[in-house]
Structure formats: C-alpha cells, structure tokens
Amino acid sequence: MKLPANACVTLRPWLLLLVSLRVWAEPSSTCPKLSANPICPCYNFENGIFLECPGPTKATIQQVLELISTPIQSLSIYDLDKSVTVLSGDFFPTFTKIIQLQISQSNLKILQEDAFSTIKVSLESLGIVSGKLEHIPQKALTGLTVLRSLDLESNEITDLPSYSFYGLHLTKVTIKGNMLQRTSEYAFAGLEGTLTELDLSENKLNFFPMASLRRLEHLRTLRLAWNEIGSIPDDGYSKLQGLTFLDLSSNNFETITSDAFRPLPSLKTLSLYYNGIETIDKEAFVSLQSLESIDLSHNRVVFLDAVTFKANKRLRTIDLSHNHIHYINGAFENLPELRELFLSENNILEVPKDAFTNSAMLTVIYLQQNAIRRIDEEALISLTSLTQLFLSENFIEYFPCNLLNGSTQLLSLSLDGNWIHSLQPGTFQRVNELKELRLQNNRITKIERGVFEPLPNLLELHLHNNLLTRIDSGAFHSLQSLQHINLQGNLLTALGDVFLHESPSLVSIQLDSNGLTSLHNDSLRGQSSVQIMWLGHNKLARLDRALFRDLLLIQR
C-alpha cells in the first residue's frame, strides 16, 4: 500500500534518529574522542593511528580497541596490570587489526597458542619487552605470516631450542638482555632466507654461536656485546659470508690470533672495545679486506705491529684509544681510505716519520693524553686532508716549525697541556684556514710578532695559563677574523698595541689574573665589536677613560 505523502514526512525524524544512533555505535575510523577513551592517548598520523596505553587493565585495552575500526599502525602497552601473567586469545577483540604491537614492563610469563589469533593477518612487528617469558613462545608465533620483526628484550629466556622461529619470515630478531646460555644448531631454522639482523647482546653466552648462525645466508648485522665470548671458532668450512656488522664489545677476548676472523670475510664494521685484549697477532685481520671501521678501544694492547692493518686498505676509522700502546711506527701508513684515527689515552712516546705515511685522506687524529715528547718534523707531511689534530696533555717541549707544512686544510689544532716554551715564526705558515688554536697550559714565555701572521681565518686563540711576560707590538694585527682571545693567568705586566685596529670580529678579550699595571692607549683602539672583557685580578691602579672610547658594545 502506498502511503500518503504526509505519512512519509512523519516517519523521517525517526529514520534520522535510527541512522544517527547507528553511526554513534559503530567503531571510529580515526582516534576516538577523549571522553570515550581517557586512558590511552591516541594520535592520528598520515600512516595510521598510534595508541599508547600506560598502566591499563585487560578490560581497558579491549574497550579502547572496540572503538577503532581501522588498522592500528602502532599499539604500545606498558605497565600492564601486574595480575595479567598470561596473554590469552580473547585479549584482542575480534576484527582488530594491529600492525606494530609492543607490550613492555609486564608480568607476562605465558603467551597462549591463540594469543595473536585475531591480529595474525596484520601483525608485522611484535615486542614483548621487560616481561617474564622463560621460553620462546613458538606456538603463539605460529601463523604470524606477515611478522617481520620480533623483540623479546629483557625477559628470562635461557636457551633457544631447535626451530624456535620455524614458519616465520622474520628479518629482525632481538633477544637482548635475557639469560641466554644455549643456542641449538637449528635454533634459526626456517629463517635462512630472511633474517638480516640479530641481537643477542647482554646475555650469558660463553661461545660464539657459529653452528646456529652459519646457515643464515642473509645475516648482515650481529650484536653479541656484553656476553662471555673469548674466541671465534673456525672449523675450516663454516662462514658467515654475508655478515657486514659485528659487535663483540664487552666480552672476554684476551688475544686476537692470526686470521681470527677468517669465517667472517665480508665484515665492514667490527667492535671489540671493552674486552681484555693484550695481544693482537700481526695477521689478526688479514682476511678482512672489506673492513671499514674497527673499534679496539678500552683494552690492554701494548704492542701493535707495523703490518697489523696492511691488508685492510678500505679502513676509514680506527679506534685504539684507552690502551697501553707505546710505539706506532708504520702502523697507520699506506691506508688510502683512512679518515679518523683515535689514539688518545695510550702511552705513546713519539710520533715517528712513518706513522701515517701515504694515508692522505686522514682528516682527524686524536693523540691527546699520551706521553709524547717528540714529533718528527715529517710525520704529517703526506696528510694533505687533515682538518683536526689533537695533541693535548702530552710532554711536548718543541713543536717542529715545518710539521704542518703539508696540512693546508687544518681547521683545529690542540696543543694545550704540554711543555712548549716557545713558538717560532713560520710554524703556521701553511695553515691559513686554521680557525681554532689551543695553546693554553704550556710554558710559553713570549709571543713574537709574525708567529700568528699567516692566520687570517683564526676565530679562537687560547693562550691562558702560560708564562707569558711579553707580547710583541702588532703580534695579533693579522688576525682579522679573531673573535675570542684568552690571555688570562699569565705574567703580563703591560699590554701594548697588539690587536688589529678596527677589528670587525673580536667579541671577547680575557686578560684577568695577570700582573698588569698598565695598558697602552692604543691597546683597545677600534675594538667596536668587543662585548666582554676581563681585567680582574691585576694591578691596575688607574685607567684612562679614553682607553675604552671605542668599546661601543661592551656589556661587562
């Protein structure tokens, strides 16, 4: 029967109400309103919804997830209700889709077989971090066909049995910070074609798990720091052919034997810092022809043979700081790709002529806090790319006049904390690009005119805490870019006309804690950019007002 027109009009308000009620009850495709979800902060980003749930109960999680209909890009649950020790199949509501899930700081001890059944078709990244898991939850992980990353950091797992991850297609596995002592030969079976990154650091492994890893053809990154490993097994045929990054820092290595890394021929980055290494065989790294970075810092190495890195022509960074090395003759020569060299805090006695020969790409050398007394004047002759040289805290008395002649790109030079008593004109003749020069805490008694003349780009000059009694007139006239000069803590009694007049750049002058009794009337002439000047702790009895007439920007 056809209704009259006016009957249809009467029903329309009811229809609108029903439609509006239905829309209100349906899950949202964006973050729910704060009134509906006061517990879990929710964020709408271009790539999806991000949820963070601090201190929730199981019921809270379920209520929030039921309000969202679209896939959740990331769900982070931390400090889960401590009474929840089992993750059961009803934890996540039906039809929920989560791409990245992390549950941290929980009492979770068991993941039931169907724990992820409702989200298995969407879950790509899973983290159960800082929980109570004692075993790899093999059955719970079954069926997670799109899972690529698994993080089980800081649980209580003690071993990896065979087929722990079978059926999965993981590219990244993290089991850091557990109590791992054993790994089965077939622990990673099924991941041969996918796994690229593995983190087993901070466990209790006293062996390098070669048998478990040798079939992982695509493994590129392996982290084994903070274990109890003391050697790498070599049975003659097992290799990690694709491995490029290996972290073995904080283990129990004492000796690096000949060709110790033969099973790892593709390594580019090797970290061995914080071991107890005392001896390195001269052919220890002979198979690592692709090596680009090696960190051997914080060990007990005393002797380094001149041919130790002879086969490693691609090395870009070498860190041997915090060891007990005495001599470096020939140790770093003929390394055409070497850029950074860290040798601070050793017992190096001298820098010989052949230390860096033909390593022309070296840009930074750290040699501070050694026992260096002598530097050969040709030690840096081939270092045409050197930009930073650190020689602080040594026992250098004489700085060779020609030492820097080949280092025309030098930007920063630190010679502070030595026994240098004088600088010769010509010392800085070729380093016109130098911007920072640190000469404080030496025994320099005078600054002759011409010493700093070749440094038009110098920004900072540190000469404090020396024994300066005289600075020649015009000593700093050529420093047209100088911004900061520190002369405090010397023995100056007078300051003449030493600074560049009409300097456009000089901002601060430190002259405190000397024995100044007078300042030349032209000492500060034209210093219109100076903002801060220290004159305290001197013996100035009277200052002419005209002395400060050009200090237009002085603040204190």
Coordinates of C-alpha atoms in Angstrom, one line a residue:
M1 CA 0.0 0.0 0.0
K2 CA 1.3 3.4 -0.9
L3 CA 1.5 5.8 2.0
P4 CA 0.3 9.3 1.7
A5 CA 2.9 11.9 1.3
N6 CA 2.3 13.4 4.8
A7 CA 2.8 9.9 6.4
C8 CA 6.2 9.7 4.9
V9 CA 7.1 13.1 6.3
T10 CA 6.0 11.9 9.7
L11 CA 8.5 8.9 9.7
R12 CA 11.6 10.9 8.5
P13 CA 12.6 12.1 12.0
W14 CA 12.6 8.6 13.3
L15 CA 14.7 7.4 10.4
L16 CA 17.2 10.1 11.1
L17 CA 17.4 9.2 14.7
L18 CA 18.0 5.5 13.9
V19 CA 20.7 6.4 11.4
S20 CA 22.4 8.7 13.9
L21 CA 22.3 6.0 16.6
R22 CA 23.9 3.5 14.3
V23 CA 26.7 5.9 13.4
W24 CA 27.4 6.6 17.1
A25 CA 27.6 2.9 17.9
E26 CA 30.0 1.9 15.1
P27 CA 33.7 2.0 15.7
S28 CA 35.6 5.0 14.5
S29 CA 38.0 5.1 11.6
T30 CA 40.0 7.7 13.5
C31 CA 41.1 8.2 17.1
P32 CA 38.1 8.1 19.4
K33 CA 37.2 11.2 21.4
L34 CA 38.9 11.8 24.8
S35 CA 35.6 11.2 26.6
A36 CA 35.3 7.7 25.1
N37 CA 39.0 6.9 25.6
P38 CA 40.5 8.7 28.6
I39 CA 43.2 6.1 29.3
C40 CA 45.1 5.6 26.1
P41 CA 46.5 8.7 24.3
C42 CA 45.7 8.3 20.6
Y43 CA 47.4 10.1 17.6
N44 CA 46.3 10.4 14.0
F45 CA 49.2 10.4 11.6
E46 CA 49.4 10.1 7.9
N47 CA 50.4 6.5 8.1
G48 CA 47.7 5.5 10.6
I49 CA 46.6 5.5 14.2
F50 CA 49.2 5.4 17.1
L51 CA 48.0 4.3 20.5
E52 CA 49.8 4.4 23.8
C53 CA 48.3 2.7 26.9
P54 CA 50.1 3.3 30.2
G55 CA 49.1 1.1 33.2
P56 CA 46.0 -0.5 31.6
T57 CA 43.9 -3.5 32.5
K58 CA 42.9 -6.1 30.1
A59 CA 39.3 -4.7 30.0
T60 CA 40.7 -1.2 29.3
I61 CA 42.6 -2.4 26.3
Q62 CA 39.6 -4.2 24.9
Q63 CA 37.2 -1.3 25.4
V64 CA 39.6 1.1 23.6
L65 CA 40.2 -1.3 20.7
E66 CA 36.5 -1.9 20.2
L67 CA 36.1 1.9 19.4
I68 CA 38.5 1.7 16.4
S69 CA 37.6 0.1 13.2
T70 CA 40.6 0.8 11.0
P71 CA 44.0 -0.9 11.3
I72 CA 46.1 0.5 14.1
Q73 CA 49.6 1.3 12.9
S74 CA 51.2 1.1 16.4
L75 CA 49.9 0.0 19.8
S76 CA 52.2 0.4 22.8
I77 CA 51.2 -1.1 26.1
Y78 CA 53.4 -0.5 29.1
D79 CA 53.0 -1.3 32.8
L80 CA 50.2 -3.8 32.1
D81 CA 48.1 -4.8 35.1
K82 CA 50.5 -7.0 37.1
S83 CA 47.9 -9.6 37.6
V84 CA 48.0 -10.4 33.9
T85 CA 50.6 -13.2 33.6
V86 CA 49.0 -15.0 30.6
L87 CA 48.2 -13.5 27.2
S88 CA 45.1 -15.3 26.1
G89 CA 43.2 -15.5 22.8
D90 CA 40.5 -13.1 23.9
F91 CA 42.9 -10.3 24.8
F92 CA 42.4 -8.6 21.4
P93 CA 38.8 -8.1 20.2
T94 CA 37.7 -9.9 17.0
F95 CA 38.3 -7.9 13.8
T96 CA 41.1 -5.8 15.5
K97 CA 44.0 -5.1 13.1
I98 CA 47.4 -4.1 14.6
I99 CA 50.5 -3.7 12.6
Q100 CA 53.0 -2.9 15.3
L101 CA 52.5 -4.2 18.8
Q102 CA 54.8 -3.7 21.9
I103 CA 54.0 -4.7 25.4
S104 CA 56.7 -3.6 27.9
Q105 CA 57.1 -3.7 31.7
S106 CA 54.7 -6.5 32.3
N107 CA 54.4 -9.8 34.2
L108 CA 53.6 -11.8 31.1
K109 CA 55.0 -15.3 31.5
I110 CA 52.9 -17.3 29.1
L111 CA 51.6 -16.5 25.6
Q112 CA 48.8 -18.9 24.8
E113 CA 48.8 -20.6 21.5
D114 CA 45.9 -18.4 20.2
A115 CA 47.2 -15.2 21.8
F116 CA 47.5 -13.4 18.5
S117 CA 44.9 -15.3 16.5
T118 CA 42.7 -12.2 15.9
I119 CA 45.6 -10.0 14.7
K120 CA 47.8 -12.5 13.0
V121 CA 46.9 -11.4 9.5
S122 CA 48.1 -7.8 10.1
L123 CA 50.9 -8.1 12.7
E124 CA 54.3 -7.1 11.2
S125 CA 56.2 -6.1 14.3
L126 CA 55.9 -7.7 17.8
G127 CA 57.7 -6.7 21.0
I128 CA 57.3 -8.4 24.4
V129 CA 59.9 -6.3 26.3
S130 CA 60.8 -6.4 30.0
G131 CA 58.5 -9.3 30.8
K132 CA 58.8 -12.7 32.4
L133 CA 59.0 -15.0 29.4
E134 CA 61.2 -18.1 30.1
H135 CA 60.9 -19.6 26.6
I136 CA 60.5 -18.6 23.0
P137 CA 56.7 -18.7 22.5
Q138 CA 56.8 -20.9 19.5
K139 CA 53.2 -22.0 19.4
A140 CA 51.9 -18.4 19.9
L141 CA 54.0 -17.2 17.0
T142 CA 52.8 -19.9 14.6
G143 CA 50.7 -18.4 11.8
L144 CA 52.1 -14.9 12.0
T145 CA 52.9 -15.0 8.4
V146 CA 53.5 -11.2 7.9
L147 CA 55.6 -10.8 11.0
R148 CA 59.0 -9.4 10.2
S149 CA 60.4 -8.1 13.5
L150 CA 60.4 -9.8 16.9
D151 CA 61.7 -8.2 20.0
L152 CA 61.9 -10.2 23.2
E153 CA 64.4 -8.0 25.0
S154 CA 64.8 -8.2 28.8
N155 CA 62.9 -11.4 29.6
E156 CA 64.2 -14.5 31.3
I157 CA 64.9 -16.8 28.3
T158 CA 67.8 -19.2 28.9
D159 CA 68.0 -21.2 25.6
L160 CA 67.0 -21.2 22.0
P161 CA 65.8 -24.7 21.1
S162 CA 65.6 -26.1 17.6
Y163 CA 63.0 -24.5 15.2
S164 CA 62.2 -21.6 17.6
F165 CA 61.1 -19.5 14.8
Y166 CA 60.1 -22.0 12.2
G167 CA 57.3 -21.0 9.8
L168 CA 58.0 -17.3 10.3
H169 CA 59.6 -14.9 7.8
L170 CA 61.5 -12.7 10.2
T171 CA 64.1 -10.2 9.1
K172 CA 65.0 -8.9 12.6
V173 CA 65.2 -10.8 15.9
T174 CA 66.1 -9.2 19.3
I175 CA 66.8 -11.4 22.3
K176 CA 69.0 -8.8 24.1
G177 CA 69.2 -8.7 27.9
N178 CA 68.0 -12.2 28.7
M179 CA 69.8 -15.1 30.4
L180 CA 70.7 -16.9 27.2
Q181 CA 73.3 -19.7 27.7
R182 CA 72.5 -22.1 24.9
T183 CA 71.5 -21.9 21.2
S184 CA 70.6 -25.1 19.3
E185 CA 72.3 -25.7 16.0
Y186 CA 68.8 -25.4 14.4
A187 CA 67.5 -22.5 16.5
F188 CA 67.0 -20.3 13.5
A189 CA 65.9 -23.0 11.1
G190 CA 63.4 -21.5 8.6
L191 CA 65.0 -18.1 8.7
E192 CA 67.9 -18.8 6.3
G193 CA 66.4 -16.8 3.5
T194 CA 65.0 -13.8 5.5
L195 CA 66.9 -12.9 8.7
T196 CA 69.2 -9.9 8.3
E197 CA 69.6 -8.6 11.8
L198 CA 70.1 -10.5 15.1
D199 CA 70.7 -9.0 18.6
L200 CA 71.9 -11.5 21.2
S201 CA 73.8 -8.9 23.4
E202 CA 73.7 -8.8 27.2
N203 CA 73.3 -12.5 27.7
K204 CA 75.4 -15.3 29.2
L205 CA 76.8 -16.8 26.1
N206 CA 80.4 -18.1 26.6
F207 CA 80.8 -19.2 22.9
F208 CA 80.3 -17.7 19.5
P209 CA 77.2 -19.4 18.2
M210 CA 78.7 -20.3 14.8
A211 CA 76.8 -23.6 14.4
S212 CA 73.4 -21.8 14.9
L213 CA 74.2 -19.0 12.5
R214 CA 76.2 -20.5 9.7
R215 CA 73.1 -21.2 7.5
L216 CA 71.8 -17.6 7.7
E217 CA 72.9 -16.5 4.3
H218 CA 71.4 -13.1 4.5
L219 CA 72.5 -12.1 8.0
R220 CA 74.1 -8.7 7.8
T221 CA 74.1 -7.4 11.4
L222 CA 75.1 -9.4 14.5
R223 CA 75.2 -7.9 18.0
L224 CA 76.9 -10.1 20.7
A225 CA 78.1 -7.4 23.1
W226 CA 78.1 -8.0 26.9
N227 CA 78.5 -11.8 26.8
E228 CA 81.3 -14.0 27.8
I229 CA 82.8 -14.9 24.4
G230 CA 86.5 -15.3 24.1
S231 CA 87.1 -16.5 20.5
I232 CA 85.6 -17.2 17.2
P233 CA 85.5 -20.9 16.2
D234 CA 87.0 -21.9 12.8
D235 CA 86.2 -25.4 11.6
G236 CA 87.6 -24.7 8.1
Y237 CA 84.2 -24.5 6.3
S238 CA 81.6 -22.6 8.4
K239 CA 81.4 -19.0 7.4
L240 CA 79.0 -16.0 7.8
Q241 CA 79.6 -14.9 4.3
G242 CA 77.2 -12.0 4.2
L243 CA 77.9 -10.5 7.7
T244 CA 79.0 -6.9 7.5
F245 CA 78.5 -5.6 11.1
L246 CA 79.7 -7.4 14.2
D247 CA 79.6 -6.1 17.8
L248 CA 81.7 -8.1 20.2
S249 CA 82.3 -5.4 22.7
S250 CA 82.4 -6.1 26.4
N251 CA 83.3 -9.8 26.1
N252 CA 86.2 -11.9 27.3
F253 CA 88.7 -11.7 24.4
E254 CA 92.3 -11.5 25.6
T255 CA 94.2 -12.5 22.4
I256 CA 93.4 -11.9 18.8
T257 CA 95.1 -14.8 17.0
S258 CA 96.3 -15.0 13.4
D259 CA 93.5 -14.7 10.9
A260 CA 91.0 -14.8 13.8
F261 CA 88.1 -13.5 11.6
R262 CA 88.6 -15.8 8.6
P263 CA 85.0 -17.1 8.9
L264 CA 83.7 -13.5 8.6
P265 CA 85.3 -12.3 5.3
S266 CA 82.7 -9.6 4.5
L267 CA 82.9 -7.6 7.7
K268 CA 82.8 -3.8 7.3
T269 CA 82.3 -2.8 10.9
L270 CA 84.0 -4.6 13.9
S271 CA 83.6 -3.6 17.5
L272 CA 85.9 -5.1 20.2
Y273 CA 86.0 -2.4 22.8
Y274 CA 85.9 -3.1 26.5
N275 CA 87.4 -6.6 26.3
G276 CA 90.7 -7.6 28.0
I277 CA 92.8 -7.8 24.8
E278 CA 96.5 -7.7 25.4
T279 CA 97.9 -9.3 22.3
I280 CA 97.0 -8.8 18.6
D281 CA 98.7 -11.0 16.1
K282 CA 100.2 -9.1 13.2
E283 CA 97.9 -11.1 10.8
A284 CA 94.8 -11.0 13.0
F285 CA 92.7 -9.1 10.4
V286 CA 94.3 -10.4 7.2
S287 CA 91.0 -11.8 5.8
L288 CA 89.0 -8.6 6.5
Q289 CA 89.7 -6.9 3.2
S290 CA 86.4 -5.1 3.2
L291 CA 86.8 -3.7 6.7
E292 CA 85.9 0.0 7.1
S293 CA 85.7 0.6 10.8
I294 CA 87.4 -1.2 13.8
D295 CA 87.0 -0.3 17.4
L296 CA 89.6 -1.7 19.8
S297 CA 89.4 1.0 22.4
H298 CA 89.4 0.3 26.2
N299 CA 91.6 -2.8 26.1
R300 CA 95.2 -3.5 27.2
V301 CA 97.1 -3.6 24.0
V302 CA 100.7 -2.7 24.5
F303 CA 102.3 -3.5 21.1
L304 CA 100.9 -3.0 17.6
D305 CA 102.9 -4.5 14.7
A306 CA 103.6 -2.2 11.7
V307 CA 101.8 -4.6 9.4
T308 CA 98.7 -5.2 11.6
F309 CA 96.4 -3.3 9.2
K310 CA 98.3 -3.9 6.0
A311 CA 95.5 -6.0 4.4
N312 CA 92.8 -3.6 5.4
K313 CA 93.1 -1.0 2.6
R314 CA 89.4 0.1 3.0
L315 CA 89.7 1.2 6.6
R316 CA 88.1 4.6 7.3
T317 CA 88.0 4.6 11.1
I318 CA 90.4 3.0 13.6
D319 CA 89.8 3.5 17.4
L320 CA 92.7 2.3 19.6
S321 CA 92.1 4.8 22.4
H322 CA 92.4 3.8 26.1
N323 CA 95.1 1.1 25.6
H324 CA 98.7 0.9 26.6
I325 CA 100.4 1.3 23.2
H326 CA 104.0 2.8 23.3
Y327 CA 105.0 2.9 19.6
I328 CA 103.2 3.5 16.4
N329 CA 106.0 3.2 13.8
G330 CA 104.5 2.4 10.4
A331 CA 101.2 1.2 12.0
F332 CA 98.9 3.5 10.0
E333 CA 100.8 4.1 6.8
N334 CA 99.5 3.2 3.3
L335 CA 95.8 3.2 4.3
P336 CA 94.4 5.2 1.4
E337 CA 90.8 5.4 2.8
L338 CA 91.6 6.2 6.5
R339 CA 89.7 9.2 7.7
E340 CA 89.6 9.1 11.5
L341 CA 92.3 7.8 13.9
F342 CA 91.7 7.6 17.7
L343 CA 94.8 7.1 19.8
S344 CA 94.1 9.1 22.9
E345 CA 94.9 7.9 26.4
N346 CA 97.7 5.5 25.5
N347 CA 101.4 5.6 26.4
I348 CA 102.7 6.7 23.0
L349 CA 106.2 8.2 23.4
E350 CA 106.7 9.7 20.0
V351 CA 105.2 10.4 16.6
P352 CA 107.7 9.0 14.1
K353 CA 108.2 9.9 10.5
D354 CA 106.4 6.8 9.1
A355 CA 103.4 6.7 11.4
F356 CA 100.9 8.0 8.8
T357 CA 102.8 7.9 5.5
N358 CA 100.6 7.9 2.4
S359 CA 97.4 7.9 4.4
A360 CA 96.4 11.1 2.6
M361 CA 92.7 11.0 3.4
L362 CA 93.2 11.3 7.2
T363 CA 91.1 14.2 8.4
V364 CA 91.1 13.8 12.2
I365 CA 93.9 12.4 14.6
Y366 CA 93.3 12.1 18.3
L367 CA 96.6 11.8 20.2
Q368 CA 95.7 13.6 23.4
Q369 CA 96.7 12.2 26.9
N370 CA 99.7 10.2 25.8
A371 CA 103.4 10.5 26.8
I372 CA 104.6 12.1 23.6
R373 CA 107.8 14.0 23.9
R374 CA 109.0 14.1 20.3
I375 CA 107.3 14.6 16.9
D376 CA 109.2 14.0 13.7
E377 CA 109.0 17.1 11.5
E378 CA 107.9 15.0 8.6
A379 CA 105.3 12.9 10.5
L380 CA 102.4 14.8 8.9
I381 CA 103.9 15.6 5.5
S382 CA 101.6 13.4 3.5
L383 CA 98.4 14.4 5.4
T384 CA 97.0 16.9 2.9
S385 CA 93.4 16.4 4.1
L386 CA 94.0 16.8 7.8
T387 CA 91.4 19.2 9.4
Q388 CA 91.7 18.4 13.1
L389 CA 94.8 17.5 15.2
F390 CA 94.6 16.8 18.9
L391 CA 97.9 16.7 20.8
S392 CA 96.7 17.9 24.2
E393 CA 98.1 16.7 27.5
N394 CA 101.4 15.3 26.4
F395 CA 105.1 16.2 27.2
I396 CA 105.9 18.1 24.0
E397 CA 108.6 20.8 24.6
Y398 CA 109.4 21.6 21.0
F399 CA 106.9 21.9 18.2
P400 CA 108.7 21.4 14.8
C401 CA 108.5 24.5 12.7
N402 CA 107.8 22.6 9.5
L403 CA 105.4 20.0 10.9
L404 CA 102.2 21.5 9.5
N405 CA 103.6 22.4 6.0
G406 CA 101.6 19.6 4.3
S407 CA 98.4 20.1 6.2
T408 CA 97.0 23.1 4.4
Q409 CA 93.4 22.2 5.3
L410 CA 93.9 22.2 9.0
L411 CA 91.0 23.9 10.9
S412 CA 91.6 23.0 14.5
L413 CA 94.9 22.4 16.4
S414 CA 95.0 21.5 20.1
L415 CA 98.5 21.7 21.8
D416 CA 97.3 22.6 25.3
G417 CA 98.7 20.9 28.4
N418 CA 102.2 20.4 27.1
W419 CA 105.6 21.8 27.9
I420 CA 106.0 24.1 24.9
H421 CA 108.1 27.1 25.8
S422 CA 108.3 29.0 22.5
L423 CA 106.8 29.2 19.0
Q424 CA 108.9 30.1 16.0
P425 CA 107.7 32.4 13.2
G426 CA 106.8 30.2 10.3
T427 CA 105.2 27.4 12.4
F428 CA 101.8 28.2 11.0
Q429 CA 102.9 29.4 7.5
R430 CA 100.9 26.9 5.5
V431 CA 97.8 26.5 7.7
N432 CA 95.9 29.6 6.5
E433 CA 92.5 28.0 7.1
L434 CA 93.1 27.4 10.8
K435 CA 90.1 28.5 12.9
E436 CA 90.9 27.3 16.4
L437 CA 94.3 27.2 18.1
R438 CA 94.6 25.9 21.7
L439 CA 98.0 26.6 23.4
Q440 CA 96.9 27.0 27.0
N441 CA 98.6 25.4 29.9
N442 CA 102.0 25.4 28.4
R443 CA 105.2 27.2 29.3
I444 CA 105.3 29.9 26.6
T445 CA 107.1 33.0 27.8
K446 CA 106.7 35.4 24.8
I447 CA 104.8 35.9 21.6
E448 CA 106.9 37.3 18.8
R449 CA 105.5 39.3 16.0
G450 CA 104.9 37.2 12.9
V451 CA 104.1 33.9 14.7
F452 CA 100.4 34.2 14.0
E453 CA 100.7 36.3 10.9
P454 CA 99.6 33.6 8.4
L455 CA 96.2 33.0 10.2
P456 CA 93.7 35.4 8.8
N457 CA 90.8 33.0 9.4
L458 CA 91.6 32.2 13.1
L459 CA 88.5 32.6 15.2
E460 CA 89.7 31.4 18.7
L461 CA 93.2 31.8 20.2
H462 CA 93.7 30.2 23.7
L463 CA 97.0 31.3 25.4
H464 CA 95.8 31.2 29.0
N465 CA 97.8 29.7 31.9
N466 CA 101.2 30.1 30.3
L467 CA 104.3 32.0 31.5
L468 CA 103.9 35.0 29.1
T469 CA 105.8 38.1 30.1
R470 CA 105.9 39.8 26.7
I471 CA 103.7 40.1 23.6
D472 CA 105.4 42.0 20.8
S473 CA 103.6 45.0 19.4
G474 CA 101.3 44.0 16.5
A475 CA 101.5 40.3 17.4
F476 CA 97.8 39.9 16.6
H477 CA 97.4 42.5 13.9
S478 CA 96.9 40.0 11.1
L479 CA 94.1 38.1 12.9
Q480 CA 91.3 39.8 11.1
S481 CA 88.7 37.1 11.8
L482 CA 89.6 36.7 15.5
Q483 CA 86.5 36.5 17.8
H484 CA 87.9 35.2 21.1
I485 CA 91.3 35.6 22.7
N486 CA 92.2 34.3 26.1
L487 CA 95.4 35.6 27.9
Q488 CA 94.4 35.1 31.5
G489 CA 96.6 33.5 34.1
N490 CA 99.9 34.7 32.6
L491 CA 102.7 37.0 33.9
L492 CA 102.0 40.1 31.8
T493 CA 102.7 43.4 33.4
A494 CA 101.9 45.6 30.4
L495 CA 99.9 45.3 27.2
G496 CA 101.0 47.2 24.2
D497 CA 99.4 47.8 20.8
V498 CA 98.9 44.1 20.0
F499 CA 95.4 43.8 18.5
L500 CA 94.2 44.6 14.9
H501 CA 92.7 48.1 14.9
E502 CA 89.1 48.4 13.7
S503 CA 88.6 44.7 14.1
P504 CA 85.2 43.8 12.9
S505 CA 85.0 40.4 14.7
L506 CA 86.7 40.5 18.1
V507 CA 84.0 39.8 20.7
S508 CA 85.8 38.8 23.9
I509 CA 89.2 39.6 25.5
Q510 CA 90.3 37.8 28.6
L511 CA 93.2 39.5 30.5
D512 CA 92.4 38.7 34.1
S513 CA 94.8 37.1 36.6
N514 CA 97.9 38.6 35.2
G515 CA 100.2 41.3 36.8
L516 CA 99.1 44.1 34.6
T517 CA 100.0 47.6 35.8
S518 CA 99.3 49.5 32.6
L519 CA 97.5 49.2 29.2
H520 CA 98.8 51.1 26.1
N521 CA 96.5 53.8 25.0
D522 CA 96.1 52.0 21.6
S523 CA 95.6 48.6 23.2
L524 CA 91.8 48.7 22.5
R525 CA 91.7 51.2 19.7
G526 CA 89.0 50.4 17.2
Q527 CA 87.6 47.4 19.1
S528 CA 84.0 48.3 18.4
S529 CA 82.8 44.7 18.4
V530 CA 84.1 43.7 21.8
Q531 CA 81.2 42.8 24.2
I532 CA 83.0 41.2 27.1
M533 CA 86.4 42.0 28.6
W534 CA 88.0 40.5 31.7
L535 CA 90.5 42.7 33.6
G536 CA 90.1 41.4 37.2
H537 CA 92.9 40.2 39.5
N538 CA 95.5 42.6 38.0
K539 CA 97.5 45.5 39.5
L540 CA 95.9 48.3 37.5
A541 CA 95.8 51.4 39.7
R542 CA 94.5 53.9 37.1
L543 CA 92.8 53.6 33.6
D544 CA 92.4 56.4 31.2
R545 CA 88.8 56.9 30.1
A546 CA 90.0 57.3 26.5
L547 CA 91.2 53.7 26.6
F548 CA 87.6 52.4 26.3
R549 CA 86.2 55.0 24.0
D550 CA 85.8 52.6 21.1
L551 CA 84.1 49.8 23.1
L552 CA 80.6 50.7 21.9
L553 CA 79.1 47.2 22.5
I554 CA 80.7 46.4 25.9
Q555 CA 78.4 44.5 28.2
R556 CA 80.7 43.6 31.1

